[in-house]
């Protein structure tokens, strides 16, 4: 599956060969030409897994300042082509300036939280539609509405974090009501270590999603550690965690719920250690990874694009929109909101 | 087809916001040298040397099989531990359950220098593990052991009121350290000789810089 998003060509088909043919990029697979793309249409290449690129195409990309980034098949960032024109310095400079500027930091934090709240609301609304309202669901929906109303008036990062925190605790208080299978219970979020199967699963899926968001930011040349909503700490991918807020409920939590409600995971996929720490076992991790990869390949409608885009590309799209906003090319950053 | 290693990010020092749980291992680092703990937790530095690599190896081959070891003793390796009350998280190398009572055993390569301080660091870490176990199992844990890989010997550690007080004090000191922006000054003593972070710490530089400035102005 290959697609162009914001002029970045994403190649996810394994065994594809890319080469330069005049001023055109030729995509070949087993000696068959799949497609020709004029180079001047492209802003960058994102290559997942076993994708071969001819040296001459790489030379040309370096010369023209076309961004080339490599990812593993599962989406982990591997490296980026560094040509003589290092445009990233301007992007990173803009990122750090925004970080030093309280109003742009606040603006971005608000947008990430807005995305989180709207997507969480979708998950709650769907549950109410499908299964009727419970007290906890009604309260969580109310908290999300309230937080969304107050968010634009927030004056500081702490206020934004407070609104997010309130909504999140109401959300997790209702999350147990979304589980159909009697086998699993959920009495609130805990981690380090998770202490029940649902929390173990959430932690694992969030970890998968974090790598996707980190990779996407690396891919466009943003510093994944320099976040706006999350506090800065060495080794912590604060911006990846910021970006992830948009996807937690819509992608990770929904995947978690469908794995449990469709009984693709049972208690046998978990291991409980003495004292109460709970982990997915190897078989369980396999089930989750396969489901996660399948979801990456499904397509959805992004509010800003006509064509449906694969779920796996959403973090890349959002990272690029963020980069465009930071460079002043876009007047706003629009978080992804599903439907 | 799906590489598990691939989907997990590289191992990085645990995020260390003041309100987040502290890694148990950081307590030993802090006791040995506060600057070392700060370099690991605040600056994200980690360098291996002969000693840390040996330490890692020693932990890898904690060579006791999981399960029933001898009459009445159940052995758990690499057991996740935490304390909600104290804000701690980490793992124990080994926890033995002697008739249901948890007994932590920490593996050390041994002969870190200076020996007194290294021992104290290990005791504080072990005691913090005991505090976690007490909270997790609702039982008092009065004793644990340090196992030296080199001498293949166990040394019993009593969790006395003094050791518990020292451990609690270390927890609050570490928390305070994480709130400050600056690194504590280097130890610049015999500890540095065996420290893997010697290269990034540069303990001799602050004094040398002072001396240099003095020479310039005189």
Short mmCIF file of N, CA and C in Angstrom, two decimals, chain B residues 97-208:
data_model
loop_
_atom_site.label_atom_id
_atom_site.label_comp_id
_atom_site.label_asym_id
_atom_site.label_seq_id
_atom_site.Cartn_x
_atom_site.Cartn_y
_atom_site.Cartn_z
N UNK B 97 10.03 -16.94 49.09
CA UNK B 97 8.88 -16.95 50.00
C UNK B 97 9.05 -18.10 50.96
N UNK B 98 9.44 -17.77 52.18
CA UNK B 98 9.67 -18.79 53.19
C UNK B 98 8.39 -18.91 53.99
N UNK B 99 7.68 -19.98 53.76
CA UNK B 99 6.35 -20.18 54.36
C UNK B 99 5.49 -18.94 54.17
N UNK B 100 5.54 -18.43 52.95
CA UNK B 100 4.67 -17.31 52.60
C UNK B 100 5.24 -15.93 52.92
N UNK B 101 6.35 -15.86 53.67
CA UNK B 101 6.91 -14.56 54.00
C UNK B 101 7.97 -14.17 52.97
N UNK B 102 7.80 -13.00 52.33
CA UNK B 102 8.77 -12.62 51.30
C UNK B 102 10.15 -12.27 51.89
N UNK B 103 11.18 -12.67 51.16
CA UNK B 103 12.56 -12.50 51.60
C UNK B 103 13.37 -12.06 50.38
N UNK B 104 13.67 -10.74 50.27
CA UNK B 104 14.35 -10.25 49.06
C UNK B 104 15.84 -10.59 49.06
N UNK B 105 16.36 -10.96 47.89
CA UNK B 105 17.79 -11.21 47.74
C UNK B 105 18.28 -10.40 46.55
N UNK B 106 19.27 -9.56 46.79
CA UNK B 106 19.80 -8.71 45.73
C UNK B 106 21.17 -9.22 45.32
N UNK B 107 21.38 -9.36 44.01
CA UNK B 107 22.66 -9.88 43.50
C UNK B 107 23.62 -8.74 43.22
N UNK B 108 24.83 -8.87 43.72
CA UNK B 108 25.85 -7.85 43.49
C UNK B 108 27.12 -8.54 43.01
N UNK B 109 27.86 -7.84 42.13
CA UNK B 109 29.13 -8.41 41.70
C UNK B 109 30.12 -8.36 42.84
N UNK B 110 29.91 -7.40 43.74
CA UNK B 110 30.74 -7.34 44.93
C UNK B 110 32.02 -6.56 44.73
N UNK B 111 32.63 -6.22 45.82
CA UNK B 111 33.91 -5.51 45.87
C UNK B 111 33.92 -4.22 45.09
N UNK B 112 32.82 -3.48 45.21
CA UNK B 112 32.87 -2.09 44.75
C UNK B 112 33.65 -1.33 45.80
N UNK B 113 34.31 -0.29 45.41
CA UNK B 113 35.15 0.43 46.33
C UNK B 113 34.69 1.86 46.45
N UNK B 114 34.66 2.49 47.57
CA UNK B 114 35.01 1.98 48.90
C UNK B 114 33.92 1.05 49.42
N UNK B 115 34.35 -0.03 50.03
CA UNK B 115 33.46 -1.13 50.33
C UNK B 115 32.31 -0.73 51.26
N UNK B 116 32.64 0.10 52.25
CA UNK B 116 31.65 0.50 53.24
C UNK B 116 30.44 1.18 52.58
N UNK B 117 30.74 2.11 51.67
CA UNK B 117 29.70 2.89 51.01
C UNK B 117 28.89 2.03 50.04
N UNK B 118 29.59 1.17 49.32
CA UNK B 118 28.91 0.29 48.37
C UNK B 118 27.95 -0.62 49.12
N UNK B 119 28.37 -1.05 50.30
CA UNK B 119 27.51 -1.93 51.08
C UNK B 119 26.28 -1.19 51.58
N UNK B 120 26.52 0.03 52.01
CA UNK B 120 25.40 0.84 52.50
C UNK B 120 24.38 1.07 51.37
N UNK B 121 24.91 1.34 50.18
CA UNK B 121 24.03 1.59 49.02
C UNK B 121 23.16 0.36 48.74
N UNK B 122 23.80 -0.81 48.79
CA UNK B 122 23.06 -2.05 48.52
C UNK B 122 22.02 -2.30 49.60
N UNK B 123 22.37 -1.97 50.85
CA UNK B 123 21.43 -2.20 51.96
C UNK B 123 20.21 -1.30 51.83
N UNK B 124 20.44 -0.05 51.44
CA UNK B 124 19.32 0.88 51.27
C UNK B 124 18.38 0.39 50.17
N UNK B 125 18.96 -0.07 49.07
CA UNK B 125 18.15 -0.58 47.96
C UNK B 125 17.33 -1.80 48.40
N UNK B 126 18.00 -2.69 49.13
CA UNK B 126 17.32 -3.91 49.60
C UNK B 126 16.20 -3.57 50.58
N UNK B 127 16.47 -2.59 51.45
CA UNK B 127 15.47 -2.18 52.43
C UNK B 127 14.26 -1.56 51.72
N UNK B 128 14.52 -0.78 50.67
CA UNK B 128 13.42 -0.19 49.91
C UNK B 128 12.57 -1.30 49.26
N UNK B 129 13.24 -2.35 48.81
CA UNK B 129 12.51 -3.51 48.27
C UNK B 129 11.62 -4.12 49.34
N UNK B 130 12.16 -4.20 50.56
CA UNK B 130 11.39 -4.77 51.67
C UNK B 130 10.17 -3.92 51.97
N UNK B 131 10.34 -2.58 51.92
CA UNK B 131 9.20 -1.68 52.17
C UNK B 131 8.11 -1.90 51.12
N UNK B 132 8.52 -2.11 49.87
CA UNK B 132 7.55 -2.42 48.81
C UNK B 132 6.84 -3.74 49.11
N UNK B 133 7.62 -4.75 49.44
CA UNK B 133 7.04 -6.08 49.70
C UNK B 133 6.06 -6.03 50.87
N UNK B 134 6.39 -5.24 51.88
CA UNK B 134 5.48 -5.12 53.03
C UNK B 134 4.13 -4.54 52.59
N UNK B 135 4.20 -3.52 51.73
CA UNK B 135 2.96 -2.90 51.26
C UNK B 135 2.19 -3.86 50.35
N UNK B 136 2.92 -4.58 49.48
CA UNK B 136 2.27 -5.47 48.51
C UNK B 136 1.61 -6.68 49.18
N UNK B 137 2.28 -7.23 50.20
CA UNK B 137 1.81 -8.48 50.78
C UNK B 137 1.17 -8.29 52.16
N UNK B 138 1.23 -7.04 52.67
CA UNK B 138 0.64 -6.77 53.97
C UNK B 138 1.26 -7.58 55.10
N UNK B 139 2.57 -7.79 55.00
CA UNK B 139 3.27 -8.56 56.04
C UNK B 139 4.56 -7.83 56.38
N UNK B 140 5.04 -7.98 57.60
CA UNK B 140 6.33 -7.34 57.85
C UNK B 140 7.45 -8.21 57.29
N UNK B 141 8.42 -7.53 56.72
CA UNK B 141 9.59 -8.19 56.14
C UNK B 141 10.79 -7.71 56.96
N UNK B 142 11.35 -8.59 57.77
CA UNK B 142 12.37 -8.17 58.72
C UNK B 142 13.78 -8.47 58.23
N UNK B 143 13.91 -9.27 57.16
CA UNK B 143 15.24 -9.74 56.79
C UNK B 143 15.33 -9.99 55.30
N UNK B 144 16.50 -9.73 54.75
CA UNK B 144 16.77 -10.06 53.36
C UNK B 144 18.24 -10.40 53.24
N UNK B 145 18.74 -10.53 52.02
CA UNK B 145 20.16 -10.88 51.89
C UNK B 145 20.76 -10.26 50.64
N UNK B 146 22.05 -9.95 50.74
CA UNK B 146 22.83 -9.54 49.59
C UNK B 146 23.66 -10.73 49.18
N UNK B 147 23.61 -11.06 47.88
CA UNK B 147 24.38 -12.21 47.40
C UNK B 147 25.54 -11.68 46.58
N UNK B 148 26.73 -12.03 46.97
CA UNK B 148 27.90 -11.60 46.22
C UNK B 148 28.25 -12.65 45.19
N UNK B 149 28.24 -12.20 43.94
CA UNK B 149 28.49 -13.11 42.82
C UNK B 149 29.92 -13.64 42.88
N UNK B 150 30.86 -12.76 43.26
CA UNK B 150 32.27 -13.18 43.22
C UNK B 150 32.59 -14.19 44.31
N UNK B 151 32.06 -13.95 45.53
CA UNK B 151 32.40 -14.88 46.60
C UNK B 151 31.35 -15.97 46.76
N UNK B 152 30.25 -15.86 45.97
CA UNK B 152 29.16 -16.83 46.08
C UNK B 152 28.64 -16.93 47.51
N UNK B 153 28.66 -15.78 48.19
CA UNK B 153 28.21 -15.79 49.58
C UNK B 153 27.02 -14.88 49.77
N UNK B 154 26.23 -15.24 50.74
CA UNK B 154 25.09 -14.43 51.13
C UNK B 154 25.39 -13.71 52.42
N UNK B 155 25.01 -12.44 52.48
CA UNK B 155 25.12 -11.73 53.74
C UNK B 155 23.73 -11.27 54.13
N UNK B 156 23.31 -11.68 55.31
CA UNK B 156 21.96 -11.35 55.77
C UNK B 156 21.90 -9.89 56.17
N UNK B 157 20.83 -9.22 55.79
CA UNK B 157 20.62 -7.82 56.17
C UNK B 157 19.32 -7.73 56.97
N UNK B 158 19.44 -7.19 58.20
CA UNK B 158 18.26 -6.97 59.03
C UNK B 158 17.69 -5.60 58.71
N UNK B 159 16.37 -5.54 58.53
CA UNK B 159 15.77 -4.23 58.27
C UNK B 159 15.43 -3.56 59.59
N UNK B 160 16.47 -3.02 60.22
CA UNK B 160 16.36 -2.39 61.54
C UNK B 160 15.66 -1.04 61.39
N UNK B 161 15.15 -0.49 62.51
CA UNK B 161 14.55 0.84 62.45
C UNK B 161 15.54 1.87 61.88
N UNK B 162 16.82 1.73 62.19
CA UNK B 162 17.82 2.68 61.68
C UNK B 162 17.91 2.61 60.16
N UNK B 163 18.01 1.37 59.64
CA UNK B 163 18.13 1.20 58.19
C UNK B 163 16.86 1.71 57.48
N UNK B 164 15.70 1.45 58.10
CA UNK B 164 14.45 1.94 57.52
C UNK B 164 14.43 3.47 57.48
N UNK B 165 14.92 4.08 58.57
CA UNK B 165 14.94 5.55 58.62
C UNK B 165 15.88 6.10 57.54
N UNK B 166 17.06 5.47 57.41
CA UNK B 166 18.02 5.90 56.38
C UNK B 166 17.39 5.78 55.00
N UNK B 167 16.67 4.69 54.77
CA UNK B 167 16.06 4.46 53.46
C UNK B 167 15.01 5.53 53.16
N UNK B 168 14.17 5.83 54.14
CA UNK B 168 13.14 6.85 53.94
C UNK B 168 13.79 8.21 53.68
N UNK B 169 14.86 8.50 54.42
CA UNK B 169 15.56 9.77 54.22
C UNK B 169 16.15 9.83 52.81
N UNK B 170 16.66 8.70 52.34
CA UNK B 170 17.24 8.66 50.99
C UNK B 170 16.16 8.91 49.94
N UNK B 171 14.97 8.35 50.17
CA UNK B 171 13.87 8.56 49.22
C UNK B 171 13.54 10.04 49.12
N UNK B 172 13.43 10.72 50.28
CA UNK B 172 13.08 12.15 50.17
C UNK B 172 14.23 12.97 49.60
N UNK B 173 15.47 12.58 49.92
CA UNK B 173 16.61 13.31 49.36
C UNK B 173 16.64 13.17 47.84
N UNK B 174 16.35 11.97 47.36
CA UNK B 174 16.36 11.72 45.91
C UNK B 174 15.25 12.53 45.22
N UNK B 175 14.09 12.58 45.87
CA UNK B 175 12.99 13.34 45.32
C UNK B 175 13.34 14.83 45.21
N UNK B 176 14.02 15.33 46.24
CA UNK B 176 14.45 16.72 46.26
C UNK B 176 15.44 16.97 45.12
N UNK B 177 16.36 16.02 44.97
CA UNK B 177 17.38 16.14 43.92
C UNK B 177 16.73 16.29 42.54
N UNK B 178 15.64 15.54 42.33
CA UNK B 178 15.00 15.55 41.02
C UNK B 178 14.27 16.85 40.75
N UNK B 179 13.99 17.61 41.81
CA UNK B 179 13.30 18.88 41.60
C UNK B 179 14.27 20.01 41.30
N UNK B 180 15.55 19.80 41.64
CA UNK B 180 16.49 20.89 41.39
C UNK B 180 17.04 20.79 39.98
N UNK B 181 17.51 21.92 39.50
CA UNK B 181 17.95 21.99 38.10
C UNK B 181 19.41 21.61 37.96
N UNK B 182 20.17 21.77 39.06
CA UNK B 182 21.62 21.63 38.91
C UNK B 182 22.14 20.33 39.49
N UNK B 183 23.25 19.90 38.95
CA UNK B 183 23.89 18.69 39.44
C UNK B 183 24.59 18.98 40.76
N UNK B 184 24.56 18.01 41.69
CA UNK B 184 25.37 18.17 42.90
C UNK B 184 26.85 18.16 42.53
N UNK B 185 27.72 18.73 43.37
CA UNK B 185 29.14 18.75 43.04
C UNK B 185 29.73 17.34 43.00
N UNK B 186 30.80 17.15 42.26
CA UNK B 186 31.41 15.81 42.18
C UNK B 186 32.03 15.39 43.50
N UNK B 187 32.10 14.07 43.70
CA UNK B 187 32.71 13.54 44.92
C UNK B 187 34.21 13.78 44.89
N UNK B 188 34.80 13.58 43.74
CA UNK B 188 36.25 13.75 43.57
C UNK B 188 37.03 13.02 44.66
N UNK B 189 36.70 11.77 44.90
CA UNK B 189 37.47 10.97 45.84
C UNK B 189 37.62 9.55 45.30
N UNK B 190 37.88 8.61 46.17
CA UNK B 190 38.20 7.26 45.70
C UNK B 190 37.04 6.59 44.95
N UNK B 191 35.80 7.08 45.21
CA UNK B 191 34.65 6.53 44.50
C UNK B 191 34.80 6.64 42.98
N UNK B 192 35.40 7.75 42.56
CA UNK B 192 35.44 8.07 41.13
C UNK B 192 36.24 7.03 40.34
N UNK B 193 37.22 6.42 41.00
CA UNK B 193 38.09 5.49 40.28
C UNK B 193 37.31 4.34 39.65
N UNK B 194 36.26 3.94 40.33
CA UNK B 194 35.51 2.78 39.83
C UNK B 194 34.18 3.16 39.21
N UNK B 195 33.98 4.47 38.99
CA UNK B 195 32.68 4.91 38.50
C UNK B 195 32.66 4.93 36.98
N UNK B 196 31.60 4.34 36.42
CA UNK B 196 31.51 4.26 34.96
C UNK B 196 31.21 5.62 34.34
N UNK B 197 30.76 6.57 35.16
CA UNK B 197 30.40 7.88 34.61
C UNK B 197 31.54 8.89 34.74
N UNK B 198 32.75 8.39 35.07
CA UNK B 198 33.91 9.27 35.24
C UNK B 198 34.07 10.22 34.06
N UNK B 199 33.92 9.70 32.87
CA UNK B 199 34.14 10.49 31.66
C UNK B 199 33.16 11.63 31.49
N UNK B 200 31.89 11.42 31.83
CA UNK B 200 30.91 12.50 31.68
C UNK B 200 30.88 13.40 32.90
N UNK B 201 31.28 12.85 34.05
CA UNK B 201 31.23 13.61 35.30
C UNK B 201 32.38 14.61 35.39
N UNK B 202 33.56 14.21 34.97
CA UNK B 202 34.76 15.03 35.01
C UNK B 202 34.97 15.65 36.39
N UNK B 203 35.15 14.82 37.43
CA UNK B 203 35.15 15.33 38.82
C UNK B 203 36.29 16.31 39.10
N UNK B 204 37.38 16.26 38.34
CA UNK B 204 38.52 17.12 38.67
C UNK B 204 38.38 18.52 38.08
N UNK B 205 37.42 18.70 37.18
CA UNK B 205 37.37 19.95 36.43
C UNK B 205 37.02 21.20 37.27
N UNK B 206 35.96 21.15 38.15
CA UNK B 206 35.64 22.38 38.88
C UNK B 206 36.82 22.97 39.65
N UNK B 207 37.58 22.11 40.36
CA UNK B 207 38.74 22.58 41.12
C UNK B 207 39.82 23.09 40.20
N UNK B 208 40.04 22.36 39.12
CA UNK B 208 41.10 22.74 38.18
C UNK B 208 40.77 24.09 37.55
#
